């Protein structure tokens, strides 16, 4: 039985490999257009991956897979493993001379839309490689939304099943079929990418930068074509444009589709949207006021940089307009806390996510009320809906496991010789944020100085965070593989 499930998962993963091989031809053509020899690397990688994937596809053909939760767990993990390795191949073989650990880290960072990088010298990097990173981000964002709205809820891990069934549909099940939803989602995703590209072009970027940054922004991935990220451009209108699109893509795409396709403004009353926008505004304004008072920066500049950088962290994009760790201790602590929080479920954002904080808060409040009135019955609610005990248990299990992974990962990084970098690197990768804190991986740094063991560990953390933790851990339990 297990062998059959794996064979079916390999067969579907081979299809993904074929699609990725086709995608490699895009940066190959870009490098060829600009006269860079790396086009040969992308072309060779495309034929190698495409040929191997096609052979695997033919060798593993069977009848339709008997879809079950067990098969779902195997398939999700295998798809993202294949995505990670295939994405790393042209990076590994490119003229940037990355070793495999670095190439894998860069690939995982892209497909999980984390935005952490090991590459120094982005300003002079081959255009095809820059486009490949952005394209991996953009494709990863598509996979993340599908994962968050359909697959993870079906597997009933992390409490997302409640969100999918209750909140995302806003009451009347507007998308009965996955196919119809997928078409609507892809249309919205492409349109937002085009609008973001135009916005960036009109506010100071050239066409190549605008295309790359738009793909990375819509995926909340944070990959830039310059080492200095958005600080390279020095444009306040550009910062506000990016802030708008980062915040927009941190909202549930199902809600955006209901809003656009049906004009239903009531869809925006989803509690997690209100909470997310609430703590985004509160953090940003508080940091702006502190920056103005502590450093004497003009308030309109402090507000622009504060909203941009806080939105970048909460949306888990990972862009930076300045080294905000130099603004003062309050900002450092605020940025560290924001790293845990994340955006909304059903978006490309990572982190713990707003809806879990809502359920956790209401569960704690209900528990405290129960202490005072032990015979009373207090329901835990999300908006107007009651959250059942199984969903509450899933959310608490996710939260506890999430924090435990942060502690264990930090200890592992500490054993490898890091201090501040240890706790910051693990949580920024687990939350898929990108930059951390400290002189090494802060907003003015990157992950290029970390060794291979650290990069493998952090690559695993990025995948764990993106796949909602429990989706990966469950396949490591002996009971999962019992017949």
Short mmCIF file of C-alpha atoms in Angstrom, two decimals:
data_model
loop_
_atom_site.label_atom_id
_atom_site.label_comp_id
_atom_site.label_asym_id
_atom_site.label_seq_id
_atom_site.Cartn_x
_atom_site.Cartn_y
_atom_site.Cartn_z
CA UNK A 1 0.00 0.00 0.00
CA UNK A 2 2.73 2.48 0.99
CA UNK A 3 4.74 1.60 -2.13
CA UNK A 4 1.69 2.32 -4.28
CA UNK A 5 1.17 5.70 -2.63
CA UNK A 6 4.81 6.63 -3.18
CA UNK A 7 4.64 5.51 -6.82
CA UNK A 8 1.59 7.71 -7.42
CA UNK A 9 3.31 10.64 -5.66
CA UNK A 10 6.44 10.18 -7.77
CA UNK A 11 4.29 10.14 -10.92
CA UNK A 12 2.64 13.46 -10.06
CA UNK A 13 5.97 14.95 -8.96
CA UNK A 14 7.39 14.07 -12.38
CA UNK A 15 4.71 16.27 -13.95
CA UNK A 16 5.91 19.14 -11.77
CA UNK A 17 9.45 18.45 -12.97
CA UNK A 18 8.32 18.76 -16.59
CA UNK A 19 6.64 22.10 -15.91
CA UNK A 20 9.76 23.41 -14.13
CA UNK A 21 11.94 22.26 -17.04
CA UNK A 22 9.77 24.34 -19.38
CA UNK A 23 10.03 27.31 -16.98
CA UNK A 24 13.84 27.13 -17.15
CA UNK A 25 13.69 28.07 -20.81
CA UNK A 26 12.45 31.56 -19.86
CA UNK A 27 15.67 32.64 -18.03
CA UNK A 28 17.64 30.83 -20.75
CA UNK A 29 16.10 33.11 -23.37
CA UNK A 30 16.68 36.17 -21.18
CA UNK A 31 20.37 35.33 -20.77
CA UNK A 32 20.64 34.68 -24.50
CA UNK A 33 19.02 38.06 -25.21
CA UNK A 34 21.49 39.85 -22.92
CA UNK A 35 24.43 37.85 -24.30
CA UNK A 36 25.26 36.02 -21.05
CA UNK A 37 26.72 32.52 -21.31
CA UNK A 38 24.52 31.18 -18.48
CA UNK A 39 21.79 30.59 -21.06
CA UNK A 40 23.57 27.31 -21.77
CA UNK A 41 23.27 26.32 -18.09
CA UNK A 42 19.52 26.91 -18.06
CA UNK A 43 19.02 25.17 -21.39
CA UNK A 44 21.06 22.14 -20.31
CA UNK A 45 19.24 22.02 -16.95
CA UNK A 46 15.89 22.20 -18.75
CA UNK A 47 16.70 19.26 -21.02
CA UNK A 48 18.21 17.23 -18.18
CA UNK A 49 15.31 17.80 -15.77
CA UNK A 50 12.73 17.48 -18.54
CA UNK A 51 14.18 14.21 -19.82
CA UNK A 52 14.49 12.65 -16.38
CA UNK A 53 11.00 13.81 -15.40
CA UNK A 54 9.46 12.48 -18.60
CA UNK A 55 11.17 9.09 -18.14
CA UNK A 56 9.96 8.95 -14.53
CA UNK A 57 6.44 9.93 -15.61
CA UNK A 58 6.33 7.09 -18.16
CA UNK A 59 7.84 4.54 -15.77
CA UNK A 60 5.38 5.23 -12.94
CA UNK A 61 2.12 5.38 -14.89
CA UNK A 62 -0.75 3.68 -13.08
CA UNK A 63 -4.46 4.20 -12.66
CA UNK A 64 -5.81 7.30 -10.89
CA UNK A 65 -4.47 7.61 -7.31
CA UNK A 66 -6.86 6.62 -4.49
CA UNK A 67 -6.77 10.05 -2.87
CA UNK A 68 -6.67 9.88 0.91
CA UNK A 69 -5.21 11.95 3.70
CA UNK A 70 -2.22 9.64 3.85
CA UNK A 71 -1.58 10.11 0.14
CA UNK A 72 -2.07 13.86 0.57
CA UNK A 73 0.70 14.06 3.17
CA UNK A 74 3.11 12.02 1.02
CA UNK A 75 2.30 14.03 -2.12
CA UNK A 76 2.70 17.47 -0.51
CA UNK A 77 6.09 16.60 0.97
CA UNK A 78 7.35 15.02 -2.24
CA UNK A 79 6.18 17.89 -4.44
CA UNK A 80 7.96 20.48 -2.33
CA UNK A 81 11.10 18.33 -2.09
CA UNK A 82 11.19 18.01 -5.89
CA UNK A 83 10.43 21.71 -6.30
CA UNK A 84 13.35 22.57 -3.98
CA UNK A 85 15.93 20.32 -5.64
CA UNK A 86 14.95 21.08 -9.25
CA UNK A 87 14.93 24.81 -8.54
CA UNK A 88 18.44 24.54 -7.12
CA UNK A 89 20.02 22.81 -10.14
CA UNK A 90 20.57 25.85 -12.43
CA UNK A 91 21.62 27.94 -9.41
CA UNK A 92 24.21 25.31 -8.51
CA UNK A 93 25.58 25.09 -12.05
CA UNK A 94 25.50 28.84 -12.74
CA UNK A 95 28.44 31.21 -12.99
CA UNK A 96 27.77 32.40 -9.41
CA UNK A 97 29.72 29.34 -8.18
CA UNK A 98 27.34 28.39 -5.36
CA UNK A 99 27.89 25.08 -3.64
CA UNK A 100 24.91 22.74 -3.42
CA UNK A 101 23.92 23.77 0.12
CA UNK A 102 23.83 27.43 -0.96
CA UNK A 103 21.91 26.66 -4.15
CA UNK A 104 19.39 24.55 -2.24
CA UNK A 105 18.96 27.28 0.39
CA UNK A 106 18.37 29.88 -2.34
CA UNK A 107 15.86 27.61 -4.08
CA UNK A 108 13.96 26.77 -0.89
CA UNK A 109 13.95 30.43 0.07
CA UNK A 110 12.42 31.25 -3.30
CA UNK A 111 9.70 28.59 -3.45
CA UNK A 112 8.69 29.16 0.18
CA UNK A 113 8.68 32.91 -0.58
CA UNK A 114 11.05 33.54 2.33
CA UNK A 115 13.41 35.94 0.56
CA UNK A 116 16.59 35.07 2.48
CA UNK A 117 19.61 34.95 0.19
CA UNK A 118 23.19 33.70 0.15
CA UNK A 119 24.13 35.59 -3.01
CA UNK A 120 26.39 38.63 -2.76
CA UNK A 121 26.70 40.85 -5.84
CA UNK A 122 23.12 40.80 -7.09
CA UNK A 123 23.69 44.07 -8.97
CA UNK A 124 26.11 42.28 -11.31
CA UNK A 125 24.47 38.83 -11.32
CA UNK A 126 23.35 37.23 -14.61
CA UNK A 127 19.88 38.48 -15.59
CA UNK A 128 18.63 34.94 -16.17
CA UNK A 129 19.58 33.91 -12.64
CA UNK A 130 17.82 36.96 -11.17
CA UNK A 131 14.72 36.16 -13.20
CA UNK A 132 14.85 32.48 -12.17
CA UNK A 133 14.83 33.45 -8.48
CA UNK A 134 11.86 35.75 -9.03
CA UNK A 135 10.05 33.16 -11.14
CA UNK A 136 10.54 30.50 -8.46
CA UNK A 137 9.07 32.95 -5.93
CA UNK A 138 6.09 33.66 -8.18
CA UNK A 139 5.40 29.97 -8.88
CA UNK A 140 5.90 29.15 -5.20
CA UNK A 141 3.26 31.74 -4.32
CA UNK A 142 0.75 29.95 -6.56
CA UNK A 143 1.53 26.64 -4.87
CA UNK A 144 1.23 28.21 -1.42
CA UNK A 145 -2.26 29.59 -2.03
CA UNK A 146 -3.50 26.27 -3.46
CA UNK A 147 -1.86 24.48 -0.54
CA UNK A 148 -3.44 26.79 2.02
CA UNK A 149 -6.95 26.85 0.60
CA UNK A 150 -7.45 23.26 -0.53
CA UNK A 151 -4.80 20.72 0.47
CA UNK A 152 -3.90 21.66 4.07
CA UNK A 153 -7.57 22.15 5.06
CA UNK A 154 -8.35 18.70 3.65
CA UNK A 155 -5.52 17.21 5.72
CA UNK A 156 -6.93 18.98 8.80
CA UNK A 157 -3.68 20.20 10.31
CA UNK A 158 -3.01 23.47 12.09
CA UNK A 159 -6.69 24.41 12.34
CA UNK A 160 -6.92 25.53 8.71
CA UNK A 161 -9.87 23.23 8.03
CA UNK A 162 -12.08 25.59 10.01
CA UNK A 163 -10.86 28.59 8.07
CA UNK A 164 -11.42 26.94 4.70
CA UNK A 165 -14.91 25.67 5.48
CA UNK A 166 -16.20 28.68 7.34
CA UNK A 167 -14.34 31.91 6.75
CA UNK A 168 -12.94 31.62 3.26
CA UNK A 169 -16.27 30.86 1.68
CA UNK A 170 -18.00 33.72 3.49
CA UNK A 171 -21.18 31.78 3.95
CA UNK A 172 -22.46 30.72 0.56
CA UNK A 173 -19.77 28.45 -0.92
CA UNK A 174 -19.08 30.58 -4.02
CA UNK A 175 -16.56 28.14 -5.47
CA UNK A 176 -17.96 24.65 -5.58
CA UNK A 177 -15.21 23.27 -7.77
CA UNK A 178 -11.44 23.54 -7.47
CA UNK A 179 -11.11 24.12 -11.23
CA UNK A 180 -13.32 27.21 -11.26
CA UNK A 181 -11.57 28.64 -8.22
CA UNK A 182 -8.14 27.96 -9.72
CA UNK A 183 -9.01 29.86 -12.89
CA UNK A 184 -10.31 32.83 -10.91
CA UNK A 185 -7.28 32.78 -8.60
CA UNK A 186 -4.77 32.64 -11.45
CA UNK A 187 -6.53 35.53 -13.19
CA UNK A 188 -6.39 37.67 -10.03
CA UNK A 189 -2.78 36.64 -9.36
CA UNK A 190 -1.65 37.59 -12.87
CA UNK A 191 -3.61 40.86 -12.88
CA UNK A 192 -2.15 41.93 -9.52
CA UNK A 193 1.34 41.07 -10.82
CA UNK A 194 0.79 43.21 -13.92
CA UNK A 195 -0.57 46.12 -11.88
CA UNK A 196 2.36 45.87 -9.48
CA UNK A 197 4.81 45.84 -12.41
CA UNK A 198 3.21 48.98 -13.84
CA UNK A 199 3.21 50.64 -10.42
CA UNK A 200 6.91 49.95 -9.93
CA UNK A 201 7.76 51.15 -13.43
CA UNK A 202 5.88 54.41 -12.92
CA UNK A 203 7.53 55.09 -9.55
CA UNK A 204 11.16 54.64 -10.51
CA UNK A 205 12.16 51.12 -11.58
CA UNK A 206 13.31 50.06 -15.03
CA UNK A 207 11.35 47.33 -16.80
CA UNK A 208 13.58 44.44 -15.73
CA UNK A 209 13.61 45.49 -12.07
CA UNK A 210 9.86 46.14 -12.14
CA UNK A 211 9.07 42.66 -13.49
CA UNK A 212 11.34 40.90 -11.01
CA UNK A 213 10.20 42.89 -7.98
CA UNK A 214 6.53 42.55 -8.95
CA UNK A 215 6.75 38.74 -9.10
CA UNK A 216 8.55 38.68 -5.76
CA UNK A 217 6.15 41.20 -4.16
CA UNK A 218 2.95 39.43 -5.17
CA UNK A 219 4.40 36.18 -3.83
CA UNK A 220 5.51 38.10 -0.68
CA UNK A 221 8.95 36.65 -1.42
CA UNK A 222 11.18 39.70 -1.04
CA UNK A 223 13.88 38.78 -3.57
CA UNK A 224 15.48 41.89 -5.06
CA UNK A 225 17.80 42.42 -8.03
CA UNK A 226 20.07 44.60 -5.87
CA UNK A 227 22.05 43.90 -2.71
CA UNK A 228 20.62 47.05 -1.11
CA UNK A 229 17.03 45.92 -1.81
CA UNK A 230 14.63 48.90 -1.99
CA UNK A 231 17.25 51.21 -0.51
CA UNK A 232 18.90 51.10 -3.94
CA UNK A 233 16.08 53.14 -5.50
CA UNK A 234 15.69 55.88 -2.88
CA UNK A 235 12.07 56.59 -3.82
CA UNK A 236 9.33 57.27 -1.28
CA UNK A 237 6.47 56.77 -3.83
CA UNK A 238 8.04 53.40 -4.63
CA UNK A 239 7.96 52.44 -0.95
CA UNK A 240 4.24 53.27 -0.68
CA UNK A 241 3.53 51.30 -3.88
CA UNK A 242 5.33 48.26 -2.49
CA UNK A 243 3.61 48.64 0.89
CA UNK A 244 0.19 48.57 -0.76
CA UNK A 245 0.88 45.44 -2.81
CA UNK A 246 2.61 43.59 0.06
CA UNK A 247 -0.38 44.26 2.33
CA UNK A 248 -2.85 43.34 -0.44
CA UNK A 249 -1.18 39.98 -1.07
CA UNK A 250 -1.18 39.20 2.66
CA UNK A 251 -5.00 39.05 2.52
CA UNK A 252 -6.85 35.81 1.67
CA UNK A 253 -7.04 35.38 -2.10
CA UNK A 254 -10.43 33.70 -1.74
CA UNK A 255 -11.74 36.92 -0.20
CA UNK A 256 -10.17 39.01 -2.97
CA UNK A 257 -11.88 36.85 -5.60
CA UNK A 258 -15.27 37.15 -3.88
CA UNK A 259 -14.72 40.91 -3.69
CA UNK A 260 -13.68 41.33 -7.34
CA UNK A 261 -15.95 38.74 -8.98
CA UNK A 262 -19.08 39.45 -6.95
CA UNK A 263 -18.50 42.93 -5.58
CA UNK A 264 -19.19 41.74 -2.05
CA UNK A 265 -17.68 44.29 0.32
CA UNK A 266 -18.95 42.27 3.29
CA UNK A 267 -16.21 39.72 2.49
CA UNK A 268 -13.71 42.18 3.95
CA UNK A 269 -15.32 41.74 7.36
CA UNK A 270 -13.41 38.49 7.83
CA UNK A 271 -12.01 38.81 11.38
CA UNK A 272 -8.45 37.90 10.39
CA UNK A 273 -8.34 40.75 7.86
CA UNK A 274 -9.39 43.26 10.52
CA UNK A 275 -6.87 41.88 13.02
CA UNK A 276 -4.02 41.75 10.48
CA UNK A 277 -4.57 45.31 9.26
CA UNK A 278 -4.99 46.39 12.88
CA UNK A 279 -1.66 45.11 14.14
CA UNK A 280 0.09 46.19 10.92
CA UNK A 281 -1.11 49.78 11.46
CA UNK A 282 -0.38 49.73 15.20
CA UNK A 283 3.19 48.44 14.76
CA UNK A 284 3.92 50.82 11.87
CA UNK A 285 2.62 53.97 13.55
CA UNK A 286 4.35 53.13 16.85
CA UNK A 287 7.68 52.56 15.09
CA UNK A 288 7.27 55.76 13.03
CA UNK A 289 6.58 57.85 16.14
CA UNK A 290 9.55 56.29 17.94
CA UNK A 291 11.81 56.85 14.91
CA UNK A 292 10.72 60.49 14.74
CA UNK A 293 11.28 61.15 18.45
CA UNK A 294 14.46 59.10 18.91
CA UNK A 295 16.26 59.95 15.68
CA UNK A 296 14.76 63.26 14.58
CA UNK A 297 13.61 61.96 11.21
CA UNK A 298 10.89 63.94 9.43
CA UNK A 299 7.59 62.27 10.23
CA UNK A 300 6.47 61.67 6.64
CA UNK A 301 9.78 59.87 5.95
CA UNK A 302 9.60 57.94 9.22
CA UNK A 303 6.03 56.90 8.38
CA UNK A 304 6.93 55.75 4.85
CA UNK A 305 9.94 53.69 5.96
CA UNK A 306 8.11 52.33 9.00
CA UNK A 307 5.04 51.17 7.07
CA UNK A 308 7.24 49.68 4.34
CA UNK A 309 9.54 47.72 6.64
CA UNK A 310 6.86 46.56 9.10
CA UNK A 311 4.58 45.51 6.23
CA UNK A 312 7.55 43.69 4.72
CA UNK A 313 8.04 41.73 7.95
CA UNK A 314 4.36 41.01 8.68
CA UNK A 315 3.65 40.02 5.08
CA UNK A 316 6.85 37.91 5.32
CA UNK A 317 8.17 39.58 2.16
CA UNK A 318 11.61 40.45 3.51
CA UNK A 319 12.40 43.67 1.63
CA UNK A 320 14.25 46.48 3.41
CA UNK A 321 14.49 50.21 2.70
CA UNK A 322 16.93 50.95 5.53
CA UNK A 323 18.76 49.07 8.26
CA UNK A 324 15.94 49.45 10.78
CA UNK A 325 17.99 47.65 13.45
CA UNK A 326 19.88 50.98 13.81
CA UNK A 327 16.72 52.94 14.63
CA UNK A 328 16.76 51.93 18.29
CA UNK A 329 16.01 49.03 20.69
CA UNK A 330 12.24 49.52 20.55
CA UNK A 331 12.27 48.97 16.78
CA UNK A 332 14.47 45.88 17.09
CA UNK A 333 12.09 44.30 19.61
CA UNK A 334 9.04 45.28 17.55
CA UNK A 335 10.59 43.75 14.41
CA UNK A 336 11.45 40.56 16.29
CA UNK A 337 7.87 40.18 17.60
CA UNK A 338 6.44 40.93 14.16
CA UNK A 339 8.56 38.12 12.70
CA UNK A 340 6.36 35.57 14.48
CA UNK A 341 3.00 37.00 13.46
CA UNK A 342 2.55 36.81 9.68
CA UNK A 343 -0.42 37.61 7.47
CA UNK A 344 -3.73 35.92 6.70
CA UNK A 345 -4.52 32.32 5.86
CA UNK A 346 -5.13 31.71 2.16
CA UNK A 347 -2.50 34.29 1.17
CA UNK A 348 1.15 33.96 0.17
CA UNK A 349 2.25 35.27 3.59
CA UNK A 350 3.82 33.00 6.20
CA UNK A 351 4.12 33.18 9.98
CA UNK A 352 1.70 31.96 12.63
CA UNK A 353 -1.10 33.95 10.92
CA UNK A 354 -3.82 36.21 12.25
CA UNK A 355 -6.67 33.71 12.44
CA UNK A 356 -4.74 31.50 14.86
CA UNK A 357 -4.14 34.46 17.17
CA UNK A 358 -7.87 35.16 17.13
CA UNK A 359 -8.76 31.60 18.12
CA UNK A 360 -5.96 31.42 20.72
CA UNK A 361 -7.08 34.70 22.30
CA UNK A 362 -10.72 33.64 22.45
CA UNK A 363 -9.79 30.21 23.84
CA UNK A 364 -7.70 31.81 26.59
CA UNK A 365 -10.48 34.29 27.40
CA UNK A 366 -13.00 31.46 27.52
CA UNK A 367 -10.69 29.49 29.83
CA UNK A 368 -10.27 32.42 32.21
CA UNK A 369 -14.04 32.95 32.32
CA UNK A 370 -14.44 29.26 33.08
CA UNK A 371 -12.19 29.63 36.12
CA UNK A 372 -14.48 32.32 37.54
CA UNK A 373 -17.74 30.56 36.56
CA UNK A 374 -16.90 26.84 36.36
CA UNK A 375 -20.46 25.74 35.58
CA UNK A 376 -21.00 28.19 32.72
CA UNK A 377 -20.51 27.25 29.07
CA UNK A 378 -18.32 29.55 27.00
CA UNK A 379 -17.97 28.90 23.30
CA UNK A 380 -14.75 29.78 21.48
CA UNK A 381 -15.69 31.81 18.42
CA UNK A 382 -14.14 32.97 15.19
CA UNK A 383 -16.34 35.80 13.99
CA UNK A 384 -19.88 34.50 14.21
CA UNK A 385 -18.88 30.81 14.12
CA UNK A 386 -18.14 28.44 16.95
CA UNK A 387 -14.73 26.77 16.80
CA UNK A 388 -15.02 23.06 17.59
CA UNK A 389 -12.74 21.27 20.04
CA UNK A 390 -10.77 19.45 17.30
CA UNK A 391 -9.90 22.70 15.57
CA UNK A 392 -8.87 24.32 18.86
CA UNK A 393 -6.66 21.32 19.59
CA UNK A 394 -5.07 21.54 16.12
CA UNK A 395 -4.29 25.23 16.55
CA UNK A 396 -2.77 24.73 20.01
CA UNK A 397 -0.76 21.77 18.69
CA UNK A 398 0.52 23.88 15.80
CA UNK A 399 1.44 26.78 18.08
CA UNK A 400 3.27 24.62 20.62
CA UNK A 401 5.12 22.69 17.91
CA UNK A 402 6.02 25.94 16.15
CA UNK A 403 7.57 27.39 19.29
CA UNK A 404 9.31 24.10 20.12
CA UNK A 405 10.90 24.01 16.66
CA UNK A 406 12.12 27.56 17.18
CA UNK A 407 13.73 26.59 20.49
CA UNK A 408 15.31 23.39 19.15
CA UNK A 409 16.50 25.12 15.97
CA UNK A 410 18.01 27.94 18.01
CA UNK A 411 19.83 25.45 20.21
CA UNK A 412 21.18 23.72 17.11
CA UNK A 413 22.40 27.04 15.69
CA UNK A 414 23.90 27.85 19.10
CA UNK A 415 25.81 24.57 19.02
CA UNK A 416 27.22 25.66 15.66
CA UNK A 417 28.62 28.82 17.26
CA UNK A 418 25.94 31.52 16.84
CA UNK A 419 24.22 33.67 19.47
CA UNK A 420 21.83 36.46 18.36
CA UNK A 421 21.92 35.04 14.84
CA UNK A 422 20.73 31.66 16.17
CA UNK A 423 17.33 32.72 17.51
CA UNK A 424 16.73 35.28 14.76
CA UNK A 425 17.74 33.06 11.82
CA UNK A 426 15.55 30.17 12.91
CA UNK A 427 12.39 32.21 13.44
CA UNK A 428 12.84 34.29 10.28
CA UNK A 429 13.16 31.07 8.25
CA UNK A 430 10.39 29.23 10.11
CA UNK A 431 8.08 32.23 9.57
CA UNK A 432 9.32 32.65 5.95
CA UNK A 433 10.18 36.30 6.59
CA UNK A 434 13.72 36.55 5.15
CA UNK A 435 16.04 39.01 6.94
CA UNK A 436 16.70 38.53 10.62
CA UNK A 437 18.43 40.63 13.24
CA UNK A 438 22.07 41.19 14.07
CA UNK A 439 25.11 42.13 11.98
CA UNK A 440 25.20 38.89 9.96
CA UNK A 441 21.62 38.30 8.73
CA UNK A 442 20.03 41.66 9.56
CA UNK A 443 18.32 43.88 6.98
CA UNK A 444 21.74 45.09 5.79
CA UNK A 445 23.23 41.58 5.67
CA UNK A 446 22.48 38.14 4.23
CA UNK A 447 23.07 34.44 4.83
CA UNK A 448 26.19 34.14 2.65
CA UNK A 449 28.63 33.68 5.56
CA UNK A 450 26.77 30.73 7.11
CA UNK A 451 28.23 27.25 6.65
CA UNK A 452 26.61 24.29 4.90
CA UNK A 453 25.20 22.63 8.09
CA UNK A 454 23.48 25.89 9.06
CA UNK A 455 22.07 26.35 5.56
CA UNK A 456 20.66 22.81 5.47
CA UNK A 457 19.08 23.35 8.90
CA UNK A 458 17.54 26.67 7.88
CA UNK A 459 16.33 25.21 4.57
CA UNK A 460 14.46 22.58 6.57
CA UNK A 461 12.99 25.31 8.80
CA UNK A 462 11.71 27.21 5.76
CA UNK A 463 9.99 24.10 4.42
CA UNK A 464 8.53 23.25 7.83
CA UNK A 465 7.13 26.75 8.20
CA UNK A 466 5.67 26.85 4.71
CA UNK A 467 4.06 23.41 4.95
CA UNK A 468 2.42 24.32 8.27
CA UNK A 469 4.88 22.25 10.35
CA UNK A 470 2.60 19.31 11.13
CA UNK A 471 2.30 18.30 7.47
CA UNK A 472 6.00 17.42 7.50
CA UNK A 473 6.31 16.07 11.03
CA UNK A 474 3.42 13.64 10.68
CA UNK A 475 5.24 11.59 8.01
CA UNK A 476 8.13 11.12 10.44
CA UNK A 477 5.96 9.22 12.92
CA UNK A 478 6.07 5.38 12.82
CA UNK A 479 2.28 5.14 12.98
CA UNK A 480 1.97 6.99 9.66
CA UNK A 481 3.68 4.17 7.77
CA UNK A 482 1.70 1.34 9.34
CA UNK A 483 -0.68 -0.43 6.95
#
